[in-house]
Amino acid sequence: MTELLVRNACVIDPIRGINGEIMDIAIRDGRIVESVSDRAEMIDARRCLTLPGGIDSHTHVCGTKVNFGRYMSPEDMRAGRTRRRGRMHVTSGYYVPTTFGNSYRYSAMGYTTLLEGAMAPLEARHTHEEFTATPHQDMLANTLFDGNWAVMDAVREKNIQKTAAIVGWTLNAVKGYAIKLTNPGGTEAWGWGEDLTSIHEPVRHFEVTPAEIISTMIRANELLRLPHSVHLHCNNLGKPGNYQTTLATFDLVPDLNPDRQTLYATHVQFHAYGGGTWRNICSKAEEITRSINNKPQIVMDMGQIMFCRTMTMTADGPMEFNLHCLHHNKWSNHDVELETGSGIIPVTYSKKSAVNCIMWAIGLELALLTKSPWQCLLETDNPNGAPFVKYPEVIGLLMSKRYRDEECATLHADTEKRTSLHALEREMDWFDIAVMTRAGQAKALGIINQGKGHLGIGAEADIAIYPIRTDSLDPAREYRKVVEGFQKTRYTIKRGRVVSRDGEIIVDGANATFWTNARIPEDLRVDNDPEFIRRFQEFYTVRMSNYPVQEVYLPRGRCVETESFT
Amino acid sequence: MIVNDVVCPFCGCLCDDLELEVKGDRVVRVQNGCSLAEATFMNDTRLPAPIRRTTTGWKEIPYDEAIKETADILKDADRPLLYGWSSTHGEAQSVGVHIAELMGAVIDNTSTVCHGPSILAIQEVGHPGCTLGQVKNRADVVIYWGCNPVEAHPRHMSRYTTYATGFFVPDAQRDRTVIVVDTRRNNSSDIADEFVQIEPGGDYAVLSALRAIVRGKDSVIPKKVAGIEKEQLIRVAEICTKAKFGAIFFGLGLTMSRGKYKNVRNAIELTDELNRHTKFVISPMRGHGNVYGSNEVFTWMTGYPFAVDFARGIAFYNPGETTAVDILRRGECDAALIVASDPGANFPRIAAAHLAKIPTVVIDPHVNATTSLSRIHIPCTAAGIDAAGTAYRMDGVPIRLKKVIERGYPDDAEILKKIYDRLNGSKGP
Amino acid sequence: MKCILNTGRSVPQGVSVEHKGSEEYRTVASVCFLNSVDMMVLGIETEARVRIASPSGHVVLTARSADGLKQGEIFVTIGPYANHIISSETHGTGMPDFKSQCVNVEVTEEPVRSVGELMEEIGGLRYDRQ
């Protein structure tokens, strides 16, 4: 039995409605309890800001394309390297760090749970291997279904039950957590070097549209009673004028679940562009947030970009090729048979580029114009918009109008004309930030019941204590202290153990991986369907028996069982 | 006993549809496999026990002693080299990286003398590729450039390309055009629809010519380029641009000949160019079963796919300096740990000779040329035969190798962990 | 005769690659393929022995004709025999010139040595228990 008592913590715990109360937190064997014995180890938080461990609900940190980003970028590996020190392994890389680099830096920022944004089922084993080497965060994997042949066939047949059965079998086989759709239909079209330009354009041969895929998958997701909703990267990412696609997509979404959203729209900044060319691109954040503010069934995340050099990596292969044709830098692409695609290119977001400045402003506008912070979560689509180490700066910008104005003064002159950021007075408070960086994520991912995102009795003791005194710090004025404070916790506690102190990792980690297992009625199971098996054996290049990820790849797997089809 | 859907660990194809008949600790029959697979499973002679070289011959020693001596050799070394890794599973590779990190060693894998130059090219211009099933189901044009799949990857053509039935390619033999580019005629070129025979060292020029033609600049091309008639180049370019889905597979013909990584870069840039007309992909034909896995494991742990030097405390990478052949050629390392490979046979003589001058330890199931150069050889399981573990196919698809028999050998990952523990005062990695 | 040495894999080499001490492997790895015209110029028949020399060393191999080769090219399976004469210079890439080594080919009466003998020549000691 191990016990820990955190005293004098200034707690903000949005899920329980606690906002800045000074309290003690008792921990036994990794969970929060009523009280501990007087033999418990003690930490004095000294009235510092204490939050549930941070949760990133959309980041790219593990798996085939992330590793390829490292593989092709020795220049970035040299950019951020640290020695072996104490319990810390060597790390390399700044915008695509090695797994230990990701894990240590997230931990230093108080993050204890990460959702990998895109895992191709065929290559799931790789993602899980890297999860094991990312020891200080619990991990979940979004599983890609955007170009899944069996799913598209079932969608064409308008068969929601069969769609659900395919999804359920696949998630179980690859130990995935949730459904991810990246440019649905578009990744299959990219198999022929093409893309789709509208959500009503059919995919060649399969004769289904993105709108049909999205609508059917949303219903299949609810039939499976999955903890998270469908997680969508909309079509037409990064194209001027794409906000109409985004709005049309949002209009497809019914409100089907009382506990959480029915659709999670990711990195919406990249999907909120007006105009028709790179010359007249402008912000449509107002239109997008008007839609969101009227649709409690949708939660989005920002997809904030920051000015720096970084790497874009996504399953959206055609988008990456288009971007490559603009940047003329190196380009990698990796299509995955019968499932999805992916692309990787390095980019530099520059203040000299009007387009980049507008993108930067749009991300902030989205957050500031969304009334409920539970509906617009903070992230950068790491590393696409910026590496996650930039989150504290994003927090600073959201909390301080002065910081935003000072930044805006350094930007391309067109920014003010084509966005409305300068007119937004809103300054977020500590509670809003706690929602946007952990509580909102826990609710959206459906992991509150797993003891994540709050500090109630029975919750997992994942806690971040920041060197920030909310009673004396004025974030609007002293935003630099805010940024600094969120860069490095005083303590990061993971499952009841202090893992990081003042940015230094002090133990070997032992994370868990969450995955979902939906029970599917015998007569609907695809592994009993001879036609499904025949097509699998004929067109995949691995045998069906070698496809599922063995339990050995999840040394601390946590299965979330669902009573589906009820 | 019959075991189904077995993965052959020999080459980068990692065919996973073998059927094995097992009797006791022996595989007695291999079905669906090529002759390389058959030899891998059925002709599997092992070194029976750890051996140490004495002044006059070889002496069998217990495992514990061999492990202790290996740890002592590494501990005493100022600049140890850990080399090999491509014929074992990711679990062993991962412990290897941890040892290198702990000791401040150089760790390199066999891609250094295989597709290392391809990696250098990819680091310059990227890699437009795909999984092999994309090629199988879609490709109507397949190009083998500087590689000989019939000899080196015998089932590549039947599983993924020339003879494979794909969803959009129901009649493979009729629907696919196969082009072979090589300096010599061989078994692969004999079955090509179009054979392009290049003068040795002419790959770069031919790739440049094709890029020019694809860009519509055929007027600048001379009558002949590296022995190829202009007409043939134009014909090949046209086959490519008219393809619905084209796939280039390239081998050591590009990486080992004059120009090395620049050849590969040019081939990738040709692929890039072709994507502005149609869909095209390119992939290296990786040799050892899990050489790609060693690149993957090294990369997520250190940031670099091969040639990683921990001497400075951080991970440092500079091919040409931190690559195994160069370190040996310069006589720089003062101890070597060779795992699952045979540099004695595969490195130029001068480089191999240095292994005999320093204490070299081999961890490998089989006696090989490096055995003769070593101080100690510790036999272990062979991944995919009597040990399970992860391997990455040449296209990056991770596959779990199976353990099909038990032969009583310890797993190399276990041996390496014991060495690590000794070096680290028995704290785990 | 001046030639360019090319190396590569073959099925027989792959089959015996884990048995480098075997006679079978020696037979496979120590063959030097030449264009038949070059063999005529040298005045030799198949199974004659040739001495291949480069600035890095020399090795004796068994000659065999192969029509796929052009004049002035020779091919040896990847392995210890070819490596005996390949330079370890990598031109800053880590990769030796496995496919473009300039060599001199001449007829010889010397025998083809075993892999073990090659290894002993560079300081090794054969382990013969197979």
mmCIF file of N, CA and C in Angstrom, chain C residues 12-114:
data_model
loop_
_atom_site.group_PDB
_atom_site.id
_atom_site.type_symbol
_atom_site.label_atom_id
_atom_site.label_comp_id
_atom_site.label_asym_id
_atom_site.label_seq_id
_atom_site.Cartn_x
_atom_site.Cartn_y
_atom_site.Cartn_z
ATOM 1 N N PRO C 12 20.797 -19.621 -54.430
ATOM 2 C CA PRO C 12 21.687 -20.600 -53.781
ATOM 3 C C PRO C 12 22.496 -19.975 -52.642
ATOM 4 N N GLN C 13 22.903 -18.722 -52.813
ATOM 5 C CA GLN C 13 23.624 -18.030 -51.743
ATOM 6 C C GLN C 13 22.730 -17.864 -50.533
ATOM 7 N N GLY C 14 21.477 -17.471 -50.778
ATOM 8 C CA GLY C 14 20.543 -17.279 -49.676
ATOM 9 C C GLY C 14 20.244 -18.570 -48.952
ATOM 10 N N VAL C 15 20.151 -19.667 -49.713
ATOM 11 C CA VAL C 15 19.835 -20.962 -49.109
ATOM 12 C C VAL C 15 20.935 -21.399 -48.155
ATOM 13 N N SER C 16 22.182 -21.125 -48.503
ATOM 14 C CA SER C 16 23.277 -21.615 -47.674
ATOM 15 C C SER C 16 23.903 -20.527 -46.813
ATOM 16 N N VAL C 17 23.220 -19.374 -46.747
ATOM 17 C CA VAL C 17 23.847 -18.216 -46.098
ATOM 18 C C VAL C 17 24.095 -18.433 -44.604
ATOM 19 N N GLU C 18 23.292 -19.284 -43.978
ATOM 20 C CA GLU C 18 23.522 -19.562 -42.560
ATOM 21 C C GLU C 18 24.485 -20.740 -42.342
ATOM 22 N N HIS C 19 25.132 -21.176 -43.415
ATOM 23 C CA HIS C 19 26.100 -22.290 -43.307
ATOM 24 C C HIS C 19 27.374 -21.903 -44.021
ATOM 25 N N LYS C 20 27.994 -20.852 -43.534
ATOM 26 C CA LYS C 20 29.105 -20.297 -44.301
ATOM 27 C C LYS C 20 30.334 -21.189 -44.286
ATOM 28 N N GLY C 21 30.365 -22.145 -43.342
ATOM 29 C CA GLY C 21 31.506 -23.046 -43.327
ATOM 30 C C GLY C 21 31.345 -24.200 -44.307
ATOM 31 N N SER C 22 30.154 -24.305 -44.916
ATOM 32 C CA SER C 22 29.878 -25.500 -45.723
ATOM 33 C C SER C 22 30.539 -25.434 -47.100
ATOM 34 N N GLU C 23 30.738 -26.610 -47.666
ATOM 35 C CA GLU C 23 31.299 -26.723 -48.998
ATOM 36 C C GLU C 23 30.347 -26.089 -50.014
ATOM 37 N N GLU C 24 29.063 -26.294 -49.741
ATOM 38 C CA GLU C 24 28.020 -25.756 -50.619
ATOM 39 C C GLU C 24 28.156 -24.230 -50.728
ATOM 40 N N TYR C 25 28.336 -23.581 -49.580
ATOM 41 C CA TYR C 25 28.437 -22.122 -49.590
ATOM 42 C C TYR C 25 29.705 -21.685 -50.310
ATOM 43 N N ARG C 26 30.794 -22.430 -50.060
ATOM 44 C CA ARG C 26 32.050 -22.070 -50.725
ATOM 45 C C ARG C 26 31.858 -22.114 -52.243
ATOM 46 N N THR C 27 31.195 -23.162 -52.701
ATOM 47 C CA THR C 27 30.988 -23.328 -54.134
ATOM 48 C C THR C 27 30.182 -22.160 -54.703
ATOM 49 N N VAL C 28 29.150 -21.748 -53.971
ATOM 50 C CA VAL C 28 28.268 -20.695 -54.457
ATOM 51 C C VAL C 28 28.952 -19.335 -54.428
ATOM 52 N N ALA C 29 29.630 -19.061 -53.319
ATOM 53 C CA ALA C 29 30.127 -17.703 -53.106
ATOM 54 C C ALA C 29 31.442 -17.425 -53.811
ATOM 55 N N SER C 30 32.109 -18.488 -54.276
ATOM 56 C CA SER C 30 33.434 -18.267 -54.867
ATOM 57 C C SER C 30 33.424 -18.385 -56.391
ATOM 58 N N VAL C 31 32.229 -18.228 -56.970
ATOM 59 C CA VAL C 31 32.160 -18.257 -58.435
ATOM 60 C C VAL C 31 32.268 -16.845 -58.973
ATOM 61 N N CYS C 32 33.072 -16.721 -60.034
ATOM 62 C CA CYS C 32 33.172 -15.431 -60.710
ATOM 63 C C CYS C 32 32.543 -15.580 -62.085
ATOM 64 N N PHE C 33 31.447 -14.860 -62.310
ATOM 65 C CA PHE C 33 30.772 -14.925 -63.611
ATOM 66 C C PHE C 33 31.390 -13.912 -64.556
ATOM 67 N N LEU C 34 31.664 -14.395 -65.775
ATOM 68 C CA LEU C 34 32.247 -13.516 -66.786
ATOM 69 C C LEU C 34 31.443 -13.627 -68.077
ATOM 70 N N ASN C 35 31.563 -12.628 -68.891
ATOM 71 C CA ASN C 35 31.023 -12.688 -70.235
ATOM 72 C C ASN C 35 31.825 -13.739 -71.021
ATOM 73 N N SER C 36 31.152 -14.502 -71.920
ATOM 74 C CA SER C 36 31.859 -15.615 -72.576
ATOM 75 C C SER C 36 32.972 -15.129 -73.510
ATOM 76 N N VAL C 37 32.779 -13.932 -74.078
ATOM 77 C CA VAL C 37 33.858 -13.402 -74.928
ATOM 78 C C VAL C 37 35.103 -13.117 -74.080
ATOM 79 N N ASP C 38 34.863 -12.554 -72.893
ATOM 80 C CA ASP C 38 35.990 -12.288 -71.998
ATOM 81 C C ASP C 38 36.707 -13.592 -71.636
ATOM 82 N N MET C 39 35.924 -14.652 -71.480
ATOM 83 C CA MET C 39 36.554 -15.938 -71.147
ATOM 84 C C MET C 39 37.421 -16.422 -72.308
ATOM 85 N N MET C 40 36.913 -16.196 -73.509
ATOM 86 C CA MET C 40 37.712 -16.581 -74.690
ATOM 87 C C MET C 40 39.006 -15.788 -74.741
ATOM 88 N N VAL C 41 38.886 -14.483 -74.467
ATOM 89 C CA VAL C 41 40.072 -13.623 -74.487
ATOM 90 C C VAL C 41 41.100 -14.125 -73.472
ATOM 91 N N LEU C 42 40.596 -14.519 -72.297
ATOM 92 C CA LEU C 42 41.496 -15.036 -71.263
ATOM 93 C C LEU C 42 41.980 -16.448 -71.601
ATOM 94 N N GLY C 43 41.275 -17.079 -72.544
ATOM 95 C CA GLY C 43 41.650 -18.416 -72.953
ATOM 96 C C GLY C 43 41.307 -19.471 -71.921
ATOM 97 N N ILE C 44 40.158 -19.317 -71.250
ATOM 98 C CA ILE C 44 39.795 -20.277 -70.210
ATOM 99 C C ILE C 44 38.413 -20.855 -70.448
ATOM 100 N N GLU C 45 38.186 -22.002 -69.846
ATOM 101 C CA GLU C 45 36.897 -22.683 -69.885
ATOM 102 C C GLU C 45 36.252 -22.530 -68.511
ATOM 103 N N THR C 46 34.970 -22.901 -68.444
ATOM 104 C CA THR C 46 34.268 -22.946 -67.170
ATOM 105 C C THR C 46 35.031 -23.813 -66.174
ATOM 106 N N GLU C 47 35.010 -23.416 -64.919
ATOM 107 C CA GLU C 47 35.675 -24.103 -63.810
ATOM 108 C C GLU C 47 37.177 -23.810 -63.739
ATOM 109 N N ALA C 48 37.671 -23.028 -64.683
ATOM 110 C CA ALA C 48 39.073 -22.595 -64.549
ATOM 111 C C ALA C 48 39.155 -21.591 -63.405
ATOM 112 N N ARG C 49 40.339 -21.376 -62.884
ATOM 113 C CA ARG C 49 40.448 -20.437 -61.776
ATOM 114 C C ARG C 49 41.017 -19.098 -62.233
ATOM 115 N N VAL C 50 40.451 -18.045 -61.639
ATOM 116 C CA VAL C 50 40.917 -16.695 -61.961
ATOM 117 C C VAL C 50 41.317 -15.977 -60.685
ATOM 118 N N ARG C 51 42.314 -15.133 -60.827
ATOM 119 C CA ARG C 51 42.774 -14.345 -59.692
ATOM 120 C C ARG C 51 42.275 -12.916 -59.911
ATOM 121 N N ILE C 52 41.468 -12.453 -58.979
ATOM 122 C CA ILE C 52 40.889 -11.108 -59.104
ATOM 123 C C ILE C 52 41.640 -10.202 -58.141
ATOM 124 N N ALA C 53 42.191 -9.126 -58.681
ATOM 125 C CA ALA C 53 42.973 -8.232 -57.818
ATOM 126 C C ALA C 53 42.445 -6.810 -57.884
ATOM 127 N N SER C 54 42.425 -6.184 -56.742
ATOM 128 C CA SER C 54 42.055 -4.760 -56.661
ATOM 129 C C SER C 54 43.110 -4.096 -55.796
ATOM 130 N N PRO C 55 43.061 -2.769 -55.672
ATOM 131 C CA PRO C 55 44.042 -2.123 -54.784
ATOM 132 C C PRO C 55 43.927 -2.623 -53.342
ATOM 133 N N SER C 56 42.781 -3.217 -52.978
ATOM 134 C CA SER C 56 42.588 -3.664 -51.591
ATOM 135 C C SER C 56 43.015 -5.102 -51.348
ATOM 136 N N GLY C 57 43.349 -5.845 -52.400
ATOM 137 C CA GLY C 57 43.734 -7.234 -52.164
ATOM 138 C C GLY C 57 43.416 -8.093 -53.371
ATOM 139 N N HIS C 58 43.552 -9.398 -53.176
ATOM 140 C CA HIS C 58 43.244 -10.302 -54.289
ATOM 141 C C HIS C 58 42.626 -11.571 -53.758
ATOM 142 N N VAL C 59 41.911 -12.286 -54.638
ATOM 143 C CA VAL C 59 41.253 -13.519 -54.225
ATOM 144 C C VAL C 59 41.139 -14.421 -55.455
ATOM 145 N N VAL C 60 41.181 -15.723 -55.217
ATOM 146 C CA VAL C 60 41.076 -16.668 -56.333
ATOM 147 C C VAL C 60 39.660 -17.230 -56.377
ATOM 148 N N LEU C 61 39.072 -17.237 -57.576
ATOM 149 C CA LEU C 61 37.692 -17.692 -57.739
ATOM 150 C C LEU C 61 37.581 -18.652 -58.910
ATOM 151 N N THR C 62 36.451 -19.340 -58.983
ATOM 152 C CA THR C 62 36.188 -20.253 -60.090
ATOM 153 C C THR C 62 35.422 -19.510 -61.181
ATOM 154 N N ALA C 63 35.892 -19.605 -62.401
ATOM 155 C CA ALA C 63 35.261 -18.858 -63.492
ATOM 156 C C ALA C 63 34.067 -19.613 -64.057
ATOM 157 N N ARG C 64 33.055 -18.864 -64.436
ATOM 158 C CA ARG C 64 31.889 -19.443 -65.091
ATOM 159 C C ARG C 64 31.307 -18.379 -66.020
ATOM 160 N N SER C 65 30.779 -18.791 -67.138
ATOM 161 C CA SER C 65 30.279 -17.778 -68.069
ATOM 162 C C SER C 65 28.812 -17.460 -67.764
ATOM 163 N N ALA C 66 28.440 -16.231 -68.019
ATOM 164 C CA ALA C 66 27.049 -15.810 -67.847
ATOM 165 C C ALA C 66 26.727 -14.829 -68.948
ATOM 166 N N ASP C 67 25.666 -15.112 -69.699
ATOM 167 C CA ASP C 67 25.379 -14.287 -70.867
ATOM 168 C C ASP C 67 24.769 -12.942 -70.517
ATOM 169 N N GLY C 68 24.237 -12.839 -69.304
ATOM 170 C CA GLY C 68 23.634 -11.561 -68.920
ATOM 171 C C GLY C 68 24.659 -10.446 -68.770
ATOM 172 N N LEU C 69 25.913 -10.811 -68.666
ATOM 173 C CA LEU C 69 26.937 -9.795 -68.418
ATOM 174 C C LEU C 69 27.483 -9.236 -69.719
ATOM 175 N N LYS C 70 27.783 -7.940 -69.666
ATOM 176 C CA LYS C 70 28.440 -7.351 -70.823
ATOM 177 C C LYS C 70 29.946 -7.589 -70.708
ATOM 178 N N GLN C 71 30.650 -7.376 -71.800
ATOM 179 C CA GLN C 71 32.109 -7.508 -71.750
ATOM 180 C C GLN C 71 32.669 -6.495 -70.761
ATOM 181 N N GLY C 72 33.674 -6.912 -70.039
ATOM 182 C CA GLY C 72 34.299 -5.992 -69.089
ATOM 183 C C GLY C 72 33.606 -5.958 -67.737
ATOM 184 N N GLU C 73 32.536 -6.771 -67.559
ATOM 185 C CA GLU C 73 31.884 -6.844 -66.254
ATOM 186 C C GLU C 73 32.049 -8.236 -65.690
ATOM 187 N N ILE C 74 32.286 -8.325 -64.400
ATOM 188 C CA ILE C 74 32.237 -9.629 -63.746
ATOM 189 C C ILE C 74 31.263 -9.543 -62.568
ATOM 190 N N PHE C 75 30.698 -10.696 -62.209
ATOM 191 C CA PHE C 75 29.726 -10.734 -61.124
ATOM 192 C C PHE C 75 30.130 -11.793 -60.107
ATOM 193 N N VAL C 76 30.147 -11.418 -58.838
ATOM 194 C CA VAL C 76 30.415 -12.370 -57.756
ATOM 195 C C VAL C 76 29.310 -12.198 -56.725
ATOM 196 N N THR C 77 28.781 -13.316 -56.245
ATOM 197 C CA THR C 77 27.762 -13.252 -55.208
ATOM 198 C C THR C 77 28.287 -12.484 -54.015
ATOM 199 N N ILE C 78 27.394 -11.731 -53.409
ATOM 200 C CA ILE C 78 27.726 -10.957 -52.213
ATOM 201 C C ILE C 78 28.272 -11.935 -51.149
ATOM 202 N N GLY C 79 29.330 -11.572 -50.459
ATOM 203 C CA GLY C 79 29.863 -12.505 -49.456
ATOM 204 C C GLY C 79 31.351 -12.316 -49.260
ATOM 205 N N PRO C 80 31.979 -13.206 -48.504
ATOM 206 C CA PRO C 80 33.364 -12.988 -48.082
ATOM 207 C C PRO C 80 34.374 -12.975 -49.235
ATOM 208 N N TYR C 81 34.080 -13.697 -50.320
ATOM 209 C CA TYR C 81 35.047 -13.715 -51.424
ATOM 210 C C TYR C 81 35.089 -12.364 -52.104
ATOM 211 N N ALA C 82 33.906 -11.858 -52.443
ATOM 212 C CA ALA C 82 33.861 -10.539 -53.080
ATOM 213 C C ALA C 82 34.445 -9.494 -52.130
ATOM 214 N N ASN C 83 34.098 -9.608 -50.871
ATOM 215 C CA ASN C 83 34.543 -8.594 -49.905
ATOM 216 C C ASN C 83 36.041 -8.609 -49.683
ATOM 217 N N HIS C 84 36.674 -9.701 -50.073
ATOM 218 C CA HIS C 84 38.116 -9.780 -49.875
ATOM 219 C C HIS C 84 38.847 -8.728 -50.701
ATOM 220 N N ILE C 85 38.208 -8.261 -51.757
ATOM 221 C CA ILE C 85 38.905 -7.316 -52.645
ATOM 222 C C ILE C 85 38.200 -5.976 -52.756
ATOM 223 N N ILE C 86 37.089 -5.819 -52.009
ATOM 224 C CA ILE C 86 36.374 -4.537 -52.096
ATOM 225 C C ILE C 86 36.959 -3.550 -51.088
ATOM 226 N N SER C 87 37.132 -2.323 -51.560
ATOM 227 C CA SER C 87 37.723 -1.292 -50.704
ATOM 228 C C SER C 87 36.739 -0.920 -49.609
ATOM 229 N N SER C 88 37.259 -0.553 -48.448
ATOM 230 C CA SER C 88 36.378 -0.154 -47.355
ATOM 231 C C SER C 88 36.077 1.338 -47.364
ATOM 232 N N GLU C 89 36.536 2.026 -48.391
ATOM 233 C CA GLU C 89 36.214 3.452 -48.521
ATOM 234 C C GLU C 89 34.714 3.610 -48.787
ATOM 235 N N THR C 90 34.072 4.531 -48.066
ATOM 236 C CA THR C 90 32.615 4.705 -48.271
ATOM 237 C C THR C 90 32.264 6.087 -48.819
ATOM 238 N N HIS C 91 33.207 6.905 -49.084
ATOM 239 C CA HIS C 91 32.964 8.267 -49.592
ATOM 240 C C HIS C 91 31.979 9.025 -48.716
ATOM 241 N N GLY C 92 32.082 8.828 -47.425
ATOM 242 C CA GLY C 92 31.216 9.579 -46.514
ATOM 243 C C GLY C 92 29.773 9.125 -46.481
ATOM 244 N N THR C 93 29.486 7.917 -46.985
ATOM 245 C CA THR C 93 28.094 7.457 -46.976
ATOM 246 C C THR C 93 27.885 6.253 -46.066
ATOM 247 N N GLY C 94 28.961 5.613 -45.628
ATOM 248 C CA GLY C 94 28.822 4.375 -44.867
ATOM 249 C C GLY C 94 28.785 3.146 -45.755
ATOM 250 N N MET C 95 28.614 3.357 -47.051
ATOM 251 C CA MET C 95 28.445 2.242 -47.998
ATOM 252 C C MET C 95 29.657 2.089 -48.909
ATOM 253 N N PRO C 96 30.351 0.943 -48.829
ATOM 254 C CA PRO C 96 31.477 0.713 -49.746
ATOM 255 C C PRO C 96 31.000 0.577 -51.203
ATOM 256 N N ASP C 97 31.969 0.574 -52.125
ATOM 257 C CA ASP C 97 31.611 0.444 -53.548
ATOM 258 C C ASP C 97 31.402 -1.023 -53.916
ATOM 259 N N PHE C 98 30.337 -1.609 -53.423
ATOM 260 C CA PHE C 98 30.103 -3.034 -53.668
ATOM 261 C C PHE C 98 29.820 -3.335 -55.138
ATOM 262 N N LYS C 99 29.397 -2.319 -55.880
ATOM 263 C CA LYS C 99 29.001 -2.616 -57.249
ATOM 264 C C LYS C 99 29.853 -1.919 -58.304
ATOM 265 N N SER C 100 30.889 -1.269 -57.914
ATOM 266 C CA SER C 100 31.661 -0.605 -58.974
ATOM 267 C C SER C 100 33.147 -0.600 -58.667
ATOM 268 N N GLN C 101 33.648 -1.737 -58.182
ATOM 269 C CA GLN C 101 35.067 -1.850 -57.888
ATOM 270 C C GLN C 101 35.815 -2.192 -59.182
ATOM 271 N N CYS C 102 36.868 -1.430 -59.509
ATOM 272 C CA CYS C 102 37.707 -1.776 -60.660
ATOM 273 C C CYS C 102 38.664 -2.893 -60.257
ATOM 274 N N VAL C 103 38.724 -3.937 -61.040
ATOM 275 C CA VAL C 103 39.587 -5.066 -60.688
ATOM 276 C C VAL C 103 40.385 -5.534 -61.903
ATOM 277 N N ASN C 104 41.403 -6.300 -61.619
ATOM 278 C CA ASN C 104 42.177 -6.931 -62.686
ATOM 279 C C ASN C 104 41.938 -8.437 -62.623
ATOM 280 N N VAL C 105 41.633 -9.051 -63.777
ATOM 281 C CA VAL C 105 41.342 -10.482 -63.803
ATOM 282 C C VAL C 105 42.459 -11.193 -64.550
ATOM 283 N N GLU C 106 43.035 -12.221 -63.932
ATOM 284 C CA GLU C 106 44.021 -13.016 -64.669
ATOM 285 C C GLU C 106 43.881 -14.495 -64.332
ATOM 286 N N VAL C 107 44.376 -15.331 -65.220
ATOM 287 C CA VAL C 107 44.275 -16.776 -65.033
ATOM 288 C C VAL C 107 45.292 -17.206 -63.989
ATOM 289 N N THR C 108 44.922 -18.190 -63.187
ATOM 290 C CA THR C 108 45.846 -18.657 -62.158
ATOM 291 C C THR C 108 45.692 -20.150 -61.937
ATOM 292 N N GLU C 109 46.699 -20.741 -61.321
ATOM 293 C CA GLU C 109 46.634 -22.149 -60.944
ATOM 294 C C GLU C 109 46.362 -22.298 -59.459
ATOM 295 N N GLU C 110 46.409 -21.162 -58.745
ATOM 296 C CA GLU C 110 46.221 -21.219 -57.287
ATOM 297 C C GLU C 110 44.850 -21.784 -56.958
ATOM 298 N N PRO C 111 44.719 -22.427 -55.793
ATOM 299 C CA PRO C 111 43.427 -22.997 -55.414
ATOM 300 C C PRO C 111 42.482 -21.934 -54.843
ATOM 301 N N VAL C 112 41.189 -22.280 -54.842
ATOM 302 C CA VAL C 112 40.185 -21.436 -54.190
ATOM 303 C C VAL C 112 40.213 -21.781 -52.713
ATOM 304 N N ARG C 113 40.347 -20.782 -51.908
ATOM 305 C CA ARG C 113 40.415 -21.066 -50.477
ATOM 306 C C ARG C 113 39.030 -21.139 -49.846
ATOM 307 N N SER C 114 38.975 -21.709 -48.653
ATOM 308 C CA SER C 114 37.694 -21.811 -47.950
ATOM 309 C C SER C 114 37.416 -20.510 -47.212
#
